[in-house]
PDB file of C-alpha atoms in Angstrom:
ATOM      1  CA  UNK A 154     -12.388  13.754   9.097  1.00  0.00           C
ATOM      2  CA  UNK A 155     -13.304  10.259  10.267  1.00  0.00           C
ATOM      3  CA  UNK A 156     -10.659   7.533  10.490  1.00  0.00           C
ATOM      4  CA  UNK A 157     -10.628   4.773   7.884  1.00  0.00           C
ATOM      5  CA  UNK A 158      -8.230   2.644   9.952  1.00  0.00           C
ATOM      6  CA  UNK A 159      -7.853   2.432  13.716  1.00  0.00           C
ATOM      7  CA  UNK A 160      -5.115   0.377  15.341  1.00  0.00           C
ATOM      8  CA  UNK A 161      -5.590   0.018  19.090  1.00  0.00           C
ATOM      9  CA  UNK A 162      -3.115  -1.485  21.570  1.00  0.00           C
ATOM     10  CA  UNK A 163      -1.529  -3.775  18.991  1.00  0.00           C
ATOM     11  CA  UNK A 164       1.094  -6.206  20.302  1.00  0.00           C
ATOM     12  CA  UNK A 165       2.836  -9.236  18.826  1.00  0.00           C
ATOM     13  CA  UNK A 166       5.850 -11.281  19.938  1.00  0.00           C
ATOM     14  CA  UNK A 167       8.095 -13.750  18.167  1.00  0.00           C
ATOM     15  CA  UNK A 168       9.958 -16.245  20.323  1.00  0.00           C
ATOM     16  CA  UNK A 169       9.681 -14.056  23.390  1.00  0.00           C
ATOM     17  CA  UNK A 170      10.802 -10.907  21.539  1.00  0.00           C
ATOM     18  CA  UNK A 171       8.134  -8.204  21.468  1.00  0.00           C
ATOM     19  CA  UNK A 172       8.070  -6.936  17.864  1.00  0.00           C
ATOM     20  CA  UNK A 173       5.121  -4.578  18.400  1.00  0.00           C
ATOM     21  CA  UNK A 174       4.400  -3.206  21.851  1.00  0.00           C
ATOM     22  CA  UNK A 175       0.958  -1.690  22.599  1.00  0.00           C
ATOM     23  CA  UNK A 176       0.834   0.383  19.399  1.00  0.00           C
ATOM     24  CA  UNK A 177      -2.122   2.625  18.620  1.00  0.00           C
ATOM     25  CA  UNK A 178      -2.623   4.874  15.597  1.00  0.00           C
ATOM     26  CA  UNK A 179      -5.442   6.315  13.543  1.00  0.00           C
ATOM     27  CA  UNK A 180      -5.402   6.966   9.791  1.00  0.00           C
ATOM     28  CA  UNK A 181      -7.864   9.528   8.459  1.00  0.00           C
ATOM     29  CA  UNK A 182      -9.889   8.750   5.363  1.00  0.00           C
ATOM     30  CA  UNK A 183      -8.363  10.268   2.240  1.00  0.00           C
ATOM     31  CA  UNK A 184      -5.006  10.992   3.870  1.00  0.00           C
ATOM     32  CA  UNK A 185      -1.434   9.934   3.123  1.00  0.00           C
ATOM     33  CA  UNK A 186      -0.047   8.514   6.366  1.00  0.00           C
ATOM     34  CA  UNK A 187       3.555   7.434   6.929  1.00  0.00           C
ATOM     35  CA  UNK A 188       4.955   4.846   9.326  1.00  0.00           C
ATOM     36  CA  UNK A 189       8.706   5.211   9.854  1.00  0.00           C
ATOM     37  CA  UNK A 190      11.440   4.026  12.185  1.00  0.00           C
ATOM     38  CA  UNK A 191      14.921   2.500  12.226  1.00  0.00           C
ATOM     39  CA  UNK A 192      15.663  -0.901  10.699  1.00  0.00           C
ATOM     40  CA  UNK A 193      14.051  -3.580  12.843  1.00  0.00           C
ATOM     41  CA  UNK A 194      11.615  -1.136  14.454  1.00  0.00           C
ATOM     42  CA  UNK A 195       8.647  -3.307  13.492  1.00  0.00           C
ATOM     43  CA  UNK A 196       7.160  -1.333  10.598  1.00  0.00           C
ATOM     44  CA  UNK A 197       6.568  -4.239   8.212  1.00  0.00           C
ATOM     45  CA  UNK A 198       5.284  -6.327  11.119  1.00  0.00           C
ATOM     46  CA  UNK A 199       2.600  -3.684  11.683  1.00  0.00           C
ATOM     47  CA  UNK A 200       1.669  -3.906   8.002  1.00  0.00           C
ATOM     48  CA  UNK A 201       1.569  -7.701   8.183  1.00  0.00           C
ATOM     49  CA  UNK A 202      -0.804  -7.531  11.140  1.00  0.00           C
ATOM     50  CA  UNK A 203      -3.103  -5.030   9.410  1.00  0.00           C
ATOM     51  CA  UNK A 204      -3.182  -7.057   6.188  1.00  0.00           C
ATOM     52  CA  UNK A 205      -3.655 -10.295   8.208  1.00  0.00           C
ATOM     53  CA  UNK A 206      -0.439 -12.056   7.235  1.00  0.00           C
ATOM     54  CA  UNK A 207       0.189 -12.130  10.988  1.00  0.00           C
ATOM     55  CA  UNK A 208      -2.314 -12.457  13.816  1.00  0.00           C
ATOM     56  CA  UNK A 209      -1.480 -10.122  16.696  1.00  0.00           C
ATOM     57  CA  UNK A 210      -1.320 -11.372  20.275  1.00  0.00           C
ATOM     58  CA  UNK A 211      -3.610  -8.537  21.331  1.00  0.00           C
ATOM     59  CA  UNK A 212      -5.215  -5.370  20.010  1.00  0.00           C
ATOM     60  CA  UNK A 213      -8.041  -4.168  17.763  1.00  0.00           C
ATOM     61  CA  UNK A 214      -7.947  -3.394  14.033  1.00  0.00           C
ATOM     62  CA  UNK A 215     -10.979  -1.491  12.757  1.00  0.00           C
ATOM     63  CA  UNK A 216     -11.469  -0.579   9.098  1.00  0.00           C
ATOM     64  CA  UNK A 217     -14.026   1.912   7.773  1.00  0.00           C
ATOM     65  CA  UNK A 218     -15.587   2.430  11.176  1.00  0.00           C
ATOM     66  CA  UNK A 219     -17.160  -0.975  11.779  1.00  0.00           C
ATOM     67  CA  UNK A 220     -15.148  -3.688  10.010  1.00  0.00           C
ATOM     68  CA  UNK A 221     -13.150  -5.826  12.434  1.00  0.00           C
ATOM     69  CA  UNK A 222     -10.126  -6.930  10.396  1.00  0.00           C
ATOM     70  CA  UNK A 223      -9.481  -9.781  12.816  1.00  0.00           C
ATOM     71  CA  UNK A 224     -12.555 -11.509  11.385  1.00  0.00           C
ATOM     72  CA  UNK A 225     -11.003 -11.654   7.916  1.00  0.00           C
ATOM     73  CA  UNK A 226      -8.293 -13.752   6.272  1.00  0.00           C
ATOM     74  CA  UNK A 227      -5.493 -12.534   4.020  1.00  0.00           C
ATOM     75  CA  UNK A 228      -7.282 -13.354   0.763  1.00  0.00           C
ATOM     76  CA  UNK A 229     -10.406 -11.492   1.898  1.00  0.00           C
ATOM     77  CA  UNK A 230      -8.663  -8.137   2.359  1.00  0.00           C
ATOM     78  CA  UNK A 231      -9.149  -7.123  -1.265  1.00  0.00           C
ATOM     79  CA  UNK A 232     -12.890  -7.785  -0.970  1.00  0.00           C
ATOM     80  CA  UNK A 233     -13.269  -5.147   1.751  1.00  0.00           C
ATOM     81  CA  UNK A 234     -11.120  -2.606  -0.080  1.00  0.00           C
ATOM     82  CA  UNK A 235      -7.713  -3.017   1.550  1.00  0.00           C
ATOM     83  CA  UNK A 236      -4.737  -3.932  -0.667  1.00  0.00           C
ATOM     84  CA  UNK A 237      -0.968  -3.792  -0.267  1.00  0.00           C
ATOM     85  CA  UNK A 238       2.287  -3.879  -2.149  1.00  0.00           C
ATOM     86  CA  UNK A 239       5.488  -5.528  -0.941  1.00  0.00           C
ATOM     87  CA  UNK A 240       9.145  -4.634  -0.368  1.00  0.00           C
ATOM     88  CA  UNK A 241      10.043  -7.282  -2.934  1.00  0.00           C
ATOM     89  CA  UNK A 242       7.935  -6.943  -6.064  1.00  0.00           C
ATOM     90  CA  UNK A 243       5.487  -9.831  -6.454  1.00  0.00           C
ATOM     91  CA  UNK A 244       4.621 -10.211 -10.157  1.00  0.00           C
ATOM     92  CA  UNK A 245       3.478 -13.270 -12.100  1.00  0.00           C
ATOM     93  CA  UNK A 246       6.569 -14.160 -14.111  1.00  0.00           C
ATOM     94  CA  UNK A 247       4.791 -15.829 -17.025  1.00  0.00           C
ATOM     95  CA  UNK A 248       2.245 -13.051 -17.574  1.00  0.00           C
ATOM     96  CA  UNK A 249       2.469  -9.865 -19.611  1.00  0.00           C
ATOM     97  CA  UNK A 250       2.303  -6.436 -18.004  1.00  0.00           C
ATOM     98  CA  UNK A 251      -1.367  -6.138 -18.985  1.00  0.00           C
ATOM     99  CA  UNK A 252      -2.205  -9.588 -17.621  1.00  0.00           C
ATOM    100  CA  UNK A 253      -0.497  -8.740 -14.327  1.00  0.00           C
ATOM    101  CA  UNK A 254      -2.816  -5.761 -13.956  1.00  0.00           C
ATOM    102  CA  UNK A 255      -5.916  -7.694 -15.008  1.00  0.00           C
ATOM    103  CA  UNK A 256      -5.242 -10.219 -12.218  1.00  0.00           C
ATOM    104  CA  UNK A 257      -6.028  -7.400  -9.781  1.00  0.00           C
ATOM    105  CA  UNK A 258      -9.684  -7.484 -10.915  1.00  0.00           C
ATOM    106  CA  UNK A 259     -10.220 -11.211 -10.513  1.00  0.00           C
ATOM    107  CA  UNK A 260     -12.327 -10.974  -7.366  1.00  0.00           C
ATOM    108  CA  UNK A 261     -14.558  -8.257  -8.900  1.00  0.00           C
ATOM    109  CA  UNK A 262     -15.184 -10.030 -12.207  1.00  0.00           C
ATOM    110  CA  UNK A 263     -18.872 -10.435 -13.048  1.00  0.00           C
ATOM    111  CA  UNK A 264     -20.311 -13.562 -14.622  1.00  0.00           C
ATOM    112  CA  UNK A 265     -20.626 -17.076 -13.301  1.00  0.00           C
ATOM    113  CA  UNK A 266     -18.975 -20.330 -14.240  1.00  0.00           C
ATOM    114  CA  UNK A 267     -21.479 -21.244 -16.976  1.00  0.00           C
ATOM    115  CA  UNK A 268     -21.397 -17.762 -18.515  1.00  0.00           C
ATOM    116  CA  UNK A 269     -17.608 -17.992 -18.658  1.00  0.00           C
ATOM    117  CA  UNK A 270     -17.701 -21.476 -20.154  1.00  0.00           C
ATOM    118  CA  UNK A 271     -20.237 -20.560 -22.839  1.00  0.00           C
ATOM    119  CA  UNK A 272     -18.471 -17.299 -23.704  1.00  0.00           C
ATOM    120  CA  UNK A 273     -21.734 -15.352 -23.475  1.00  0.00           C
ATOM    121  CA  UNK A 274     -21.820 -11.728 -24.723  1.00  0.00           C
ATOM    122  CA  UNK A 275     -21.910 -10.521 -21.116  1.00  0.00           C
ATOM    123  CA  UNK A 276     -18.559 -12.221 -20.513  1.00  0.00           C
ATOM    124  CA  UNK A 277     -17.009 -10.563 -23.542  1.00  0.00           C
ATOM    125  CA  UNK A 278     -18.285  -7.164 -22.374  1.00  0.00           C
ATOM    126  CA  UNK A 279     -16.824  -7.778 -18.942  1.00  0.00           C
ATOM    127  CA  UNK A 280     -13.455  -8.753 -20.388  1.00  0.00           C
ATOM    128  CA  UNK A 281     -13.403  -5.583 -22.487  1.00  0.00           C
ATOM    129  CA  UNK A 282     -14.308  -3.458 -19.455  1.00  0.00           C
ATOM    130  CA  UNK A 283     -11.456  -4.926 -17.417  1.00  0.00           C
ATOM    131  CA  UNK A 284      -8.956  -4.603 -20.258  1.00  0.00           C
ATOM    132  CA  UNK A 285      -9.930  -0.973 -20.900  1.00  0.00           C
ATOM    133  CA  UNK A 286      -9.622  -0.220 -17.204  1.00  0.00           C
ATOM    134  CA  UNK A 287      -6.139  -1.773 -17.063  1.00  0.00           C
ATOM    135  CA  UNK A 288      -4.993   0.254 -20.068  1.00  0.00           C
ATOM    136  CA  UNK A 289      -6.402   3.435 -18.530  1.00  0.00           C
ATOM    137  CA  UNK A 290      -4.457   2.788 -15.320  1.00  0.00           C
ATOM    138  CA  UNK A 291      -1.309   2.088 -17.326  1.00  0.00           C
ATOM    139  CA  UNK A 292      -1.798   5.437 -19.078  1.00  0.00           C
ATOM    140  CA  UNK A 293      -2.125   7.122 -15.695  1.00  0.00           C
ATOM    141  CA  UNK A 294       1.040   5.446 -14.397  1.00  0.00           C
ATOM    142  CA  UNK A 295       2.988   6.334 -17.536  1.00  0.00           C
ATOM    143  CA  UNK A 296       3.679   2.723 -18.557  1.00  0.00           C
ATOM    144  CA  UNK A 297       1.371   2.402 -21.567  1.00  0.00           C
ATOM    145  CA  UNK A 298       3.051   0.797 -24.569  1.00  0.00           C
ATOM    146  CA  UNK A 299       4.590  -2.167 -22.750  1.00  0.00           C
ATOM    147  CA  UNK A 300       1.348  -4.011 -22.056  1.00  0.00           C
ATOM    148  CA  UNK A 301       2.249  -7.072 -24.125  1.00  0.00           C
ATOM    149  CA  UNK A 302       5.787  -7.436 -22.768  1.00  0.00           C
ATOM    150  CA  UNK A 303       6.661  -9.825 -19.899  1.00  0.00           C
ATOM    151  CA  UNK A 304       5.967  -8.092 -16.578  1.00  0.00           C
ATOM    152  CA  UNK A 305       8.862  -9.675 -14.707  1.00  0.00           C
ATOM    153  CA  UNK A 306      11.355  -8.640 -17.414  1.00  0.00           C
ATOM    154  CA  UNK A 307      10.827  -4.908 -16.868  1.00  0.00           C
ATOM    155  CA  UNK A 308      13.234  -2.592 -15.000  1.00  0.00           C
ATOM    156  CA  UNK A 309      12.755  -2.618 -11.246  1.00  0.00           C
ATOM    157  CA  UNK A 310      11.136   0.812 -11.096  1.00  0.00           C
ATOM    158  CA  UNK A 311       8.638  -0.203 -13.779  1.00  0.00           C
ATOM    159  CA  UNK A 312       7.826  -3.451 -11.952  1.00  0.00           C
ATOM    160  CA  UNK A 313       7.001  -1.361  -8.886  1.00  0.00           C
ATOM    161  CA  UNK A 314       4.538   0.634 -10.999  1.00  0.00           C
ATOM    162  CA  UNK A 315       3.013  -2.564 -12.413  1.00  0.00           C
ATOM    163  CA  UNK A 316       2.418  -3.840  -8.885  1.00  0.00           C
ATOM    164  CA  UNK A 317       0.878  -0.502  -7.951  1.00  0.00           C
ATOM    165  CA  UNK A 318      -1.340  -0.650 -11.029  1.00  0.00           C
ATOM    166  CA  UNK A 319      -2.524  -4.120 -10.058  1.00  0.00           C
ATOM    167  CA  UNK A 320      -3.485  -2.769  -6.641  1.00  0.00           C
ATOM    168  CA  UNK A 321      -5.476   0.054  -8.236  1.00  0.00           C
ATOM    169  CA  UNK A 322      -7.394  -2.429 -10.408  1.00  0.00           C
ATOM    170  CA  UNK A 323      -9.280  -3.700  -7.347  1.00  0.00           C
ATOM    171  CA  UNK A 324     -10.865  -0.293  -6.600  1.00  0.00           C
ATOM    172  CA  UNK A 325      -9.314  -0.121  -3.119  1.00  0.00           C
ATOM    173  CA  UNK A 326     -10.379   2.127  -0.282  1.00  0.00           C
ATOM    174  CA  UNK A 327      -6.864   1.948   1.186  1.00  0.00           C
ATOM    175  CA  UNK A 328      -3.498   0.989  -0.283  1.00  0.00           C
ATOM    176  CA  UNK A 329      -0.649  -0.095   1.990  1.00  0.00           C
ATOM    177  CA  UNK A 330       2.703   0.665   0.349  1.00  0.00           C
ATOM    178  CA  UNK A 331       5.666  -1.205   1.826  1.00  0.00           C
ATOM    179  CA  UNK A 332       8.828   0.719   0.851  1.00  0.00           C
ATOM    180  CA  UNK A 333       7.558   1.804  -2.584  1.00  0.00           C
ATOM    181  CA  UNK A 334      10.793   3.675  -3.410  1.00  0.00           C
ATOM    182  CA  UNK A 335      13.147   0.805  -2.512  1.00  0.00           C
ATOM    183  CA  UNK A 336      15.586   0.168  -5.348  1.00  0.00           C
ATOM    184  CA  UNK A 337      14.607   3.328  -7.225  1.00  0.00           C
ATOM    185  CA  UNK A 338      17.053   6.032  -8.295  1.00  0.00           C
ATOM    186  CA  UNK A 339      16.582   9.706  -7.392  1.00  0.00           C
ATOM    187  CA  UNK A 340      14.635  10.539 -10.546  1.00  0.00           C
ATOM    188  CA  UNK A 341      12.313   7.540 -10.164  1.00  0.00           C
ATOM    189  CA  UNK A 342      11.735   8.392  -6.498  1.00  0.00           C
ATOM    190  CA  UNK A 343      10.755  11.975  -7.321  1.00  0.00           C
ATOM    191  CA  UNK A 344       8.350  10.724  -9.978  1.00  0.00           C
ATOM    192  CA  UNK A 345       6.878   8.295  -7.438  1.00  0.00           C
ATOM    193  CA  UNK A 346       6.485  11.107  -4.885  1.00  0.00           C
ATOM    194  CA  UNK A 347       4.347  13.087  -7.315  1.00  0.00           C
ATOM    195  CA  UNK A 348       2.479   9.952  -8.381  1.00  0.00           C
ATOM    196  CA  UNK A 349       1.439   8.993  -4.844  1.00  0.00           C
ATOM    197  CA  UNK A 350      -0.283  12.356  -4.419  1.00  0.00           C
ATOM    198  CA  UNK A 351      -2.016  12.007  -7.799  1.00  0.00           C
ATOM    199  CA  UNK A 352      -3.200   8.485  -6.942  1.00  0.00           C
ATOM    200  CA  UNK A 353      -4.776   9.699  -3.715  1.00  0.00           C
ATOM    201  CA  UNK A 354      -6.570  12.522  -5.513  1.00  0.00           C
ATOM    202  CA  UNK A 355      -7.696  10.696  -8.691  1.00  0.00           C
ATOM    203  CA  UNK A 356      -8.778   7.419  -7.098  1.00  0.00           C
ATOM    204  CA  UNK A 357      -9.943   8.940  -3.780  1.00  0.00           C
ATOM    205  CA  UNK A 358      -7.950   6.344  -1.889  1.00  0.00           C
ATOM    206  CA  UNK A 359      -6.235   6.471   1.493  1.00  0.00           C
ATOM    207  CA  UNK A 360      -2.535   5.627   1.456  1.00  0.00           C
ATOM    208  CA  UNK A 361      -0.538   4.141   4.332  1.00  0.00           C
ATOM    209  CA  UNK A 362       3.157   3.756   3.631  1.00  0.00           C
ATOM    210  CA  UNK A 363       6.436   2.591   5.105  1.00  0.00           C
ATOM    211  CA  UNK A 364       9.454   4.196   3.497  1.00  0.00           C
ATOM    212  CA  UNK A 365      13.128   4.827   4.302  1.00  0.00           C
ATOM    213  CA  UNK A 366      13.516   7.746   1.889  1.00  0.00           C
ATOM    214  CA  UNK A 367      12.912  10.689   4.205  1.00  0.00           C
ATOM    215  CA  UNK A 368      12.603  13.212   1.398  1.00  0.00           C
ATOM    216  CA  UNK A 369       9.667  11.242  -0.005  1.00  0.00           C
ATOM    217  CA  UNK A 370       8.067  10.756   3.420  1.00  0.00           C
ATOM    218  CA  UNK A 371       8.338  14.405   4.436  1.00  0.00           C
ATOM    219  CA  UNK A 372       7.056  15.649   1.087  1.00  0.00           C
ATOM    220  CA  UNK A 373       4.158  13.280   0.556  1.00  0.00           C
ATOM    221  CA  UNK A 374       2.793  12.428   4.038  1.00  0.00           C
ATOM    222  CA  UNK A 375       0.350  14.626   5.919  1.00  0.00           C
ATOM    223  CA  UNK A 376       0.805  12.696   9.167  1.00  0.00           C
ATOM    224  CA  UNK A 377       3.602  10.423  10.334  1.00  0.00           C
ATOM    225  CA  UNK A 378       3.943   7.855  13.110  1.00  0.00           C
ATOM    226  CA  UNK A 379       7.447   6.962  14.301  1.00  0.00           C
ATOM    227  CA  UNK A 380       8.110   3.668  16.051  1.00  0.00           C
ATOM    228  CA  UNK A 381      11.236   2.248  17.642  1.00  0.00           C
ATOM    229  CA  UNK A 382      11.553  -1.253  19.106  1.00  0.00           C
ATOM    230  CA  UNK A 383       7.861  -1.732  18.350  1.00  0.00           C
ATOM    231  CA  UNK A 384       6.694   1.253  20.415  1.00  0.00           C
ATOM    232  CA  UNK A 385       5.343   4.566  19.182  1.00  0.00           C
ATOM    233  CA  UNK A 386       7.695   7.410  20.087  1.00  0.00           C
ATOM    234  CA  UNK A 387       6.068  10.244  18.124  1.00  0.00           C
ATOM    235  CA  UNK A 388       3.143  11.099  15.856  1.00  0.00           C
ATOM    236  CA  UNK A 389       2.390  14.316  14.021  1.00  0.00           C
ATOM    237  CA  UNK A 390       2.871  16.422  10.916  1.00  0.00           C
ATOM    238  CA  UNK A 391       6.139  16.254   8.970  1.00  0.00           C
ATOM    239  CA  UNK A 392       7.287  19.493  10.596  1.00  0.00           C
ATOM    240  CA  UNK A 393       6.505  18.202  14.083  1.00  0.00           C
ATOM    241  CA  UNK A 394       8.331  14.948  13.374  1.00  0.00           C
ATOM    242  CA  UNK A 395      11.371  16.726  11.957  1.00  0.00           C
ATOM    243  CA  UNK A 396      11.695  18.753  15.133  1.00  0.00           C
ATOM    244  CA  UNK A 397      10.943  16.015  17.652  1.00  0.00           C
ATOM    245  CA  UNK A 398      14.047  15.284  19.792  1.00  0.00           C
ATOM    246  CA  UNK A 399      13.223  11.615  20.328  1.00  0.00           C
ATOM    247  CA  UNK A 400      12.816  11.085  16.594  1.00  0.00           C
ATOM    248  CA  UNK A 401      16.104  12.778  15.779  1.00  0.00           C
ATOM    249  CA  UNK A 402      17.858  10.621  18.334  1.00  0.00           C
ATOM    250  CA  UNK A 403      16.206   7.329  17.365  1.00  0.00           C
ATOM    251  CA  UNK A 404      16.086   7.560  13.612  1.00  0.00           C
ATOM    252  CA  UNK A 405      16.626  10.774  11.742  1.00  0.00           C
ATOM    253  CA  UNK A 406      19.991  11.758  13.172  1.00  0.00           C
ATOM    254  CA  UNK A 407      21.079  15.344  13.559  1.00  0.00           C
ATOM    255  CA  UNK A 408      18.690  18.155  12.770  1.00  0.00           C
ATOM    256  CA  UNK A 409      20.618  19.281   9.692  1.00  0.00           C
ATOM    257  CA  UNK A 410      20.257  15.754   8.290  1.00  0.00           C
ATOM    258  CA  UNK A 411      16.508  15.829   8.860  1.00  0.00           C
ATOM    259  CA  UNK A 412      16.116  18.930   6.713  1.00  0.00           C
ATOM    260  CA  UNK A 413      18.489  17.720   3.995  1.00  0.00           C
TER     261      UNK A 413
END
């Protein structure tokens, strides 16, 4: 299967410290790909380079075969089908759950300024389409029934799902999940594990994730890249990663811990 994202020889330094060092990886279209490593390994920095929050010192970032991500700015990522979530949930505090999801469609909304101002029938149809889509996604995520409640007042695990729903509203080709299970309890994490697989299958989207919960990573990812001090030390299937000596030494600990 062809790659949807290619990272080639990516490097970036901060104040003389090399955060990412000549990193290359390839994410296949339709796959669930994990990026793991110890604290401070550079995982979120990689995500920030891909999503254009940072500009790398060197390297190539190619999306969908011919799109050079370096030619795009942060706010343009959603337009080419690449969206992300964050370690710390970013919701609009004064909006309801439903409104937080609807925001995810803003760049795809049809109808010009005058149509909006005159409240033409086409605008009303478009608003209904977006609202129905948001409610359908909430049904899928299991959070229907709270659409009119404040988004930022929900439990942490629910806020994570709201943020994920907002990402799905933009019809992405790839979703970057930055520690999606952070702050979740065991039950919520298991539900999320199952949900990530269902999202990939239902929405036909590629998923790239950073996560510290190894049970989730090993269960949900088809391929995993391990980095340490900004350099790639291993890449392969979950089984290959579990049994890789350098990985066990750098991050996963003893072999019995890896299989726990």
